[in-house]
Every structure is written in C-alpha cells, then in structure tokens.
Short mmCIF file of C-alpha atoms in Angstrom, two decimals:
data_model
loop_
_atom_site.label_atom_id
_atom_site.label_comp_id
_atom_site.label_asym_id
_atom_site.label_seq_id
_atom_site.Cartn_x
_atom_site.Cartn_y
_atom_site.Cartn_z
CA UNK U 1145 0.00 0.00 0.00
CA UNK U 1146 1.32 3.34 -0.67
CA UNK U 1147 2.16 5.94 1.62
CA UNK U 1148 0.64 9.29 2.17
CA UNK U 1149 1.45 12.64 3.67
CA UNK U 1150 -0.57 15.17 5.53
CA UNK U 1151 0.17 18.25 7.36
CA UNK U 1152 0.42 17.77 11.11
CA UNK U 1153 -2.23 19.81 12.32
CA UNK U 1154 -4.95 22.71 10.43
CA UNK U 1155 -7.35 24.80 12.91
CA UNK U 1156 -10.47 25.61 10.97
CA UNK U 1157 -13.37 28.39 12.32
CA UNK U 1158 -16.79 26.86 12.99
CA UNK U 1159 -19.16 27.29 10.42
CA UNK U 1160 -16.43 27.34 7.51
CA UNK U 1161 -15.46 24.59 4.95
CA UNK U 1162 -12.40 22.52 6.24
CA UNK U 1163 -10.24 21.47 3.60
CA UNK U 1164 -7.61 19.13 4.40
CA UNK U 1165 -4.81 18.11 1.62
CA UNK U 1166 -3.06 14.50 1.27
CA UNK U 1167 -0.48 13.82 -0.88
CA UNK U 1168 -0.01 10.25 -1.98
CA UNK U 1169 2.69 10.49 -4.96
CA UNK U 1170 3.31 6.15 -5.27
CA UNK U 1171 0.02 5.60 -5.44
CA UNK U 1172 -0.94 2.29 -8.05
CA UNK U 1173 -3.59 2.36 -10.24
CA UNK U 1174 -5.51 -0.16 -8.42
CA UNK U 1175 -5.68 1.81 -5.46
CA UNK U 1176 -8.37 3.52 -3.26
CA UNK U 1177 -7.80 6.53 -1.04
CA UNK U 1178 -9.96 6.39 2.13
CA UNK U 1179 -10.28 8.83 4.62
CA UNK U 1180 -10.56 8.24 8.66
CA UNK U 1181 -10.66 10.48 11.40
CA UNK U 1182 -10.56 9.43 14.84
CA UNK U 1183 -12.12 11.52 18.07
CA UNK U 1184 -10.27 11.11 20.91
CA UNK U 1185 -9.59 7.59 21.28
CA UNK U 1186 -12.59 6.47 20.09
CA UNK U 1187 -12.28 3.91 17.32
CA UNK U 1188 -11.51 5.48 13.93
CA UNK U 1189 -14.60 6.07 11.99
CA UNK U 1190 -15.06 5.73 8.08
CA UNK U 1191 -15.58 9.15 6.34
CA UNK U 1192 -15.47 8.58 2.44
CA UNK U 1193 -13.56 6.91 -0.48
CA UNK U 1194 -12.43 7.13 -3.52
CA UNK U 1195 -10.69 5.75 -6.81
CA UNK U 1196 -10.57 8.90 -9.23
CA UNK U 1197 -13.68 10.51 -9.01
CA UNK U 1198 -14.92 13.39 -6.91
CA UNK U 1199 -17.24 11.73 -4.44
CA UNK U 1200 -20.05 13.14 -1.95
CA UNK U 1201 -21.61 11.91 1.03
CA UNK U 1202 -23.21 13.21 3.98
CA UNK U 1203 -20.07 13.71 5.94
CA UNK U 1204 -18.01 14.73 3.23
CA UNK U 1205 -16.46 15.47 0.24
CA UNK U 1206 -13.34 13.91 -2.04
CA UNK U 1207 -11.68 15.68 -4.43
CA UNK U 1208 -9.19 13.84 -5.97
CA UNK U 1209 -6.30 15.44 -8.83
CA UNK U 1210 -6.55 14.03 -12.31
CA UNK U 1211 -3.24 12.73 -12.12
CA UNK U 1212 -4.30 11.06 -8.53
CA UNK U 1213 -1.18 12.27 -6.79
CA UNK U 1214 -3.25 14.11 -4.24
CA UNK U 1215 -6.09 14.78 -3.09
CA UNK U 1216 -8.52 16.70 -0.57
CA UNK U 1217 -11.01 16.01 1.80
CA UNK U 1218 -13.84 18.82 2.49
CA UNK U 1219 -15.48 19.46 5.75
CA UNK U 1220 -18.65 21.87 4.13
CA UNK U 1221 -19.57 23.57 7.54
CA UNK U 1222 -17.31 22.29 10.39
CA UNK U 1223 -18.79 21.99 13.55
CA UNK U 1224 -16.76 21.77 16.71
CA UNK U 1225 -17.72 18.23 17.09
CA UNK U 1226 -15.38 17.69 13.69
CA UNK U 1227 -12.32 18.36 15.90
CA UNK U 1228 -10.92 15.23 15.33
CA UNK U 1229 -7.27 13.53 13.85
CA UNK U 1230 -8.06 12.63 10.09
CA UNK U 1231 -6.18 10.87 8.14
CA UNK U 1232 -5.63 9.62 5.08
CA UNK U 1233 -5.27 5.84 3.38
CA UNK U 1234 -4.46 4.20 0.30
CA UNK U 1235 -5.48 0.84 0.27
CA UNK U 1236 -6.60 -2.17 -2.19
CA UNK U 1237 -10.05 -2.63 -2.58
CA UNK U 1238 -9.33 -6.18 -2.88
CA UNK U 1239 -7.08 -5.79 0.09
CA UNK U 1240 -8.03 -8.36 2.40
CA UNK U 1241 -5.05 -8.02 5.13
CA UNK U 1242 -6.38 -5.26 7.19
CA UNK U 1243 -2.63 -3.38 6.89
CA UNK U 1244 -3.98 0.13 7.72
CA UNK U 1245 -1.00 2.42 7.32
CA UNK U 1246 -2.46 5.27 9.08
CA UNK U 1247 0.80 7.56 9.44
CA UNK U 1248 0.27 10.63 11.81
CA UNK U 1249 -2.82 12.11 10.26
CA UNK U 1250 -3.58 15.94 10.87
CA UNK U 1251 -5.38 17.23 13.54
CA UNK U 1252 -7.88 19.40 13.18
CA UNK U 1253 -8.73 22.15 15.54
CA UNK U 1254 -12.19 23.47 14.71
CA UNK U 1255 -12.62 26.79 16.93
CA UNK U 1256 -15.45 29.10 17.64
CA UNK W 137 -27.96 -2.21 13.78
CA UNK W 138 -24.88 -2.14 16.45
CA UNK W 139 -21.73 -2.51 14.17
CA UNK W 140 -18.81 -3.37 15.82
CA UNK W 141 -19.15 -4.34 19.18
CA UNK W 142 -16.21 -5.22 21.63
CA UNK W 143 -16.20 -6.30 25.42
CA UNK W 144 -14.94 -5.08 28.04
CA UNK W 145 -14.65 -1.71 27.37
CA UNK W 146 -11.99 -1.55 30.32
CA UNK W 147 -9.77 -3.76 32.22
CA UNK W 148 -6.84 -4.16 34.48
CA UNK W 149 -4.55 -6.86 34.62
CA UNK W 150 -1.87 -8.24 36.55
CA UNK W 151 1.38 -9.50 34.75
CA UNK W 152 0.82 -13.49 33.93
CA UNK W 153 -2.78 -13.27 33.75
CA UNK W 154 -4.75 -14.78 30.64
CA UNK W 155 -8.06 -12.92 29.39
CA UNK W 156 -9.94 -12.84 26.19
CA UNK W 157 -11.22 -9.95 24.38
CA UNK W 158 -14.59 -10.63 22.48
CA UNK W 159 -15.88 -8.86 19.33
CA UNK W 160 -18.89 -9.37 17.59
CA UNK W 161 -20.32 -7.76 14.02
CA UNK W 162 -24.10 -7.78 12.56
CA UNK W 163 -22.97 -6.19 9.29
CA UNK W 164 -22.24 -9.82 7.58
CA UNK W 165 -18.64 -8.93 7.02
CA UNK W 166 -16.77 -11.48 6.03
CA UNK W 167 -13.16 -10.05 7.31
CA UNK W 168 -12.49 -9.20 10.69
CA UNK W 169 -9.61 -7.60 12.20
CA UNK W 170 -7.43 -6.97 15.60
CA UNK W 171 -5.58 -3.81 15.91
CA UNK W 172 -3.99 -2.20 18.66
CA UNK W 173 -3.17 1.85 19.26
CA UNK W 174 -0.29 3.02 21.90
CA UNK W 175 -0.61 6.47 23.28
CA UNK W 176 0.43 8.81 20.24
CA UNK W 177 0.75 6.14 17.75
CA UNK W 178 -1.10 5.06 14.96
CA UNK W 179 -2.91 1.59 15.00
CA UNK W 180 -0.97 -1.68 14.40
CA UNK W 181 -2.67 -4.87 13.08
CA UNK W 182 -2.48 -7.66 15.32
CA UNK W 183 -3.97 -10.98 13.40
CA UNK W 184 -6.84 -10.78 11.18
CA UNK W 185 -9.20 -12.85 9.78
CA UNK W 186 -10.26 -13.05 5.93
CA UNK W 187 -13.20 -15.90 6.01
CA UNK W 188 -14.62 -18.14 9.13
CA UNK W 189 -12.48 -20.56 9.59
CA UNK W 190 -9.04 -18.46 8.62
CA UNK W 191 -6.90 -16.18 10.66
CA UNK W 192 -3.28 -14.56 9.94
CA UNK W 193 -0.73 -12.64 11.86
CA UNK W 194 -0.22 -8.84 11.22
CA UNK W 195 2.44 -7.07 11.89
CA UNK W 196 2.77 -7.54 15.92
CA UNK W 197 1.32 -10.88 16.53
CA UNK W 198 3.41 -12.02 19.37
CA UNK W 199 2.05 -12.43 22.80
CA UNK W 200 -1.36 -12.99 21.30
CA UNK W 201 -3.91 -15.36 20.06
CA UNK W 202 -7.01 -15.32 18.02
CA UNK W 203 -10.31 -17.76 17.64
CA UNK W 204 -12.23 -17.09 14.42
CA UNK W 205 -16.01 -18.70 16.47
CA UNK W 206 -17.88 -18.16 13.51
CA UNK W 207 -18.78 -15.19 10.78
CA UNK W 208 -20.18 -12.97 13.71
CA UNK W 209 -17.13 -13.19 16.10
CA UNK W 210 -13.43 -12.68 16.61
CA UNK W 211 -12.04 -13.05 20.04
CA UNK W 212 -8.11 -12.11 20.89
CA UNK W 213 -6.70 -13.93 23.47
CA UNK W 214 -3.23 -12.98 25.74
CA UNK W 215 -2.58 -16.10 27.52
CA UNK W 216 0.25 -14.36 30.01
CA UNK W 217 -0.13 -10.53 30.11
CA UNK W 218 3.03 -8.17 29.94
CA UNK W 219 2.90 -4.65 30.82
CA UNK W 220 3.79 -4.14 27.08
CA UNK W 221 0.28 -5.16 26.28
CA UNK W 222 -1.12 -2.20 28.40
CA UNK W 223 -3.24 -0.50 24.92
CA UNK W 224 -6.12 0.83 23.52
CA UNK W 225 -7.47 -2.38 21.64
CA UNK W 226 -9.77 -1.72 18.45
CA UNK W 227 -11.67 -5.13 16.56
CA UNK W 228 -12.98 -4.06 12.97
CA UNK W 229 -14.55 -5.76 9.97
CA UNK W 230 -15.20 -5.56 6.46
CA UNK W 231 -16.98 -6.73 3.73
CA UNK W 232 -13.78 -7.71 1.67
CA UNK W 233 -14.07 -7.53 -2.50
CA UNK W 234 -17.47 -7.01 -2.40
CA UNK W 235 -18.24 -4.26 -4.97
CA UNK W 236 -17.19 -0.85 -5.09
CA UNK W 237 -18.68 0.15 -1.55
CA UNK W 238 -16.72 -2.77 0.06
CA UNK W 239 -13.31 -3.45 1.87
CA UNK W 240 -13.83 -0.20 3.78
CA UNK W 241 -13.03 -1.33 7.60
CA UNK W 242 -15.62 -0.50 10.46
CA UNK W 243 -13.89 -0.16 13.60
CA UNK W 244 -15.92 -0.83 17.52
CA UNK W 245 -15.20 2.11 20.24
CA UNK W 246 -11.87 0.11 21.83
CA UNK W 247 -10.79 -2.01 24.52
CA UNK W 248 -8.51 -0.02 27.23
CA UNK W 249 -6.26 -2.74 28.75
CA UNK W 250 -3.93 -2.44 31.53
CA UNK W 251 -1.33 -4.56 32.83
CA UNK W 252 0.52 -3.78 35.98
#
C-alpha cells in the first residue's frame, strides 16, 4: 500500500469549509484513497472513499487530482464536534489483510 | 444495527494473567480484524481474519492469540499478560471484495487494557 502525507495539524473556524490536503505520490492504479478520522480515542470512523472521481456523502467530500497524486477532503460547515485527527489511506479494494497504514494524520482544531 | 461491538470496554490486569477480548459484528462482514493503538501512535494490526475458519498474523502478533467462532465473532486472546500489552485495543470488519462500496473497515469504540 502506498504511503501518504498530511500536514500535522490545520485549525479551521466553525461554520467554515475545512479542507484538508493529502499527498499520496506512489500511489498504483488499483488503489483507493480512504479517509478516517478518529475523536479522541474512540475507534476510527469511516468518512469517504475514492478511486478517481470526486465523491459526496453526507459527511463529506473527495476531491481527488486528475493525475491522482493528491487529493482533498472537504469538511462543508465544520462543527466543533469535527475536531478530530483525520487521516488519510491508500489501500486495495481487494485488500483483504487489514494493513492500515495510518501515518500521523492531521489534527484538526475546529474553533469558535 | 450495532456494528462493531467489543467487550470489556476496560480492564486491568496483573502481569501473567490470561483474558480474552470478544468482538462481535451484525454487518455480515466477512473479514475481521485486531488492531492495537499506543498512546500517540497510529494503529498496528495484530492478526486478522479473511473468512470463518481463517486467521493470519499482522504485523505484531506475538504475545497474542485469536479464535475465528464463527462469521459474527473474533475473540483475541493474551494467555500471560506483559505490561507491554497495556493499549487501547480496536476489533474491525469488512466486507472484503465485495463491490465498489466494500473493503472499507468499520472499527468498535476500543478495549482499554492495563497490565501492571
């Protein structure tokens, strides 16, 4: 699985879009890019994923560079309860090891 | 629907004891998964499991064993606790290969263990 790199930490004021980068240069063609985050020692807790598209959900938002060296995950409106460490996977979606590099992640400080 | 679900939540141990850690899934996953988290680290896969009946070592299997019961549940066991072990304890799951919405892990809320 390749590796990825995110900035240690990002503060963000309530009400405002988050955006948090992730830069995954190795990644294989073959290879998703799924984003965690993880409130203070709870167990991590699946955001959104994504192979080359732009994908949407209710938490969040992808965007992911054409040439799928990086990409960016978008808070819309963070709340304070978004204060969390994110971070950012690549992974096989046939991946059936459970290897979860999960590196340092950033945190993010969402403030009033 | 509960997810994940691990027990106990908390425990203490003393050195040489044996306990078990149980977790249990209702999403029909077919992979399941033991990870643990020291303070300020990321998570490290213990053993994993990719079918009922199958289990592998990760990447810090020593100390530790696993019983695959059946598709619902994955128990860890430490048969002689070392203050080492003292961690934050997370089971998971996933639906493995399982069209484009699958393989994405589902984690339960953690088992703190102590060992003194």
């Amino acid at each position: 699985d390749a590796k990825t790199t995110q900035p240690t930490s990002m503060d963000c004021a309530e009400g405002r879009a988050a955006n948090l980068p992730c830069n995954h240069s190795t990644i294989s063609g073959n290879e998703y890019v799924y984003w965690y985050r993880q409130i203070h020692s709870q167990g991590p807790q699946y955001i959104i994923h994504g192979l080359k598209n732009n994908e949407t959900n209710e938490m969040a938002s992808l965007i992911i560079t054409e040439d799928r060296k990086s990409s960016t995950l978008i808070l819309p409106h963070a709340t304070l309860r978004d204060t969390a460490v994110y971070y950012c996977i690549v992974r096989f979606l046939s991946s059936n090891t459970g290897k979860l590099i999960f590196g340092q992640g950033t945190t993010l400080q969402v403030k009033p | 629907n509960a997810g994940v679900t691990q027990t106990p939540k908390f425990q203490v141990l003393k050195t040489g004891q044996s306990m078990t850690l149980q977790c249990a899934q209702d999403m029909n996953h077919n992979s399941m998964y033991w990870y643990r988290q020291d303070p300020g680290m990321g998570l490290r896969l213990i053993y994993y499991s990719a079918s009922e009946g199958t289990t592998d070592k990760g990447e810090v299997p020593n100390g530790y064993n696993v019983s695959r019961l059946n598709k619902r549940e994955f128990s860890l066991r430490l048969e002689s606790a070392a203050p080492s072990q003292t961690s934050v304890y997370f089971c998971a799951s996933s639906l493995t290969g399982k069209g484009r919405s699958g393989n994405t892990i589902y984690f339960g809320e953690g088992s703190w263990l102590t060992v003194v």
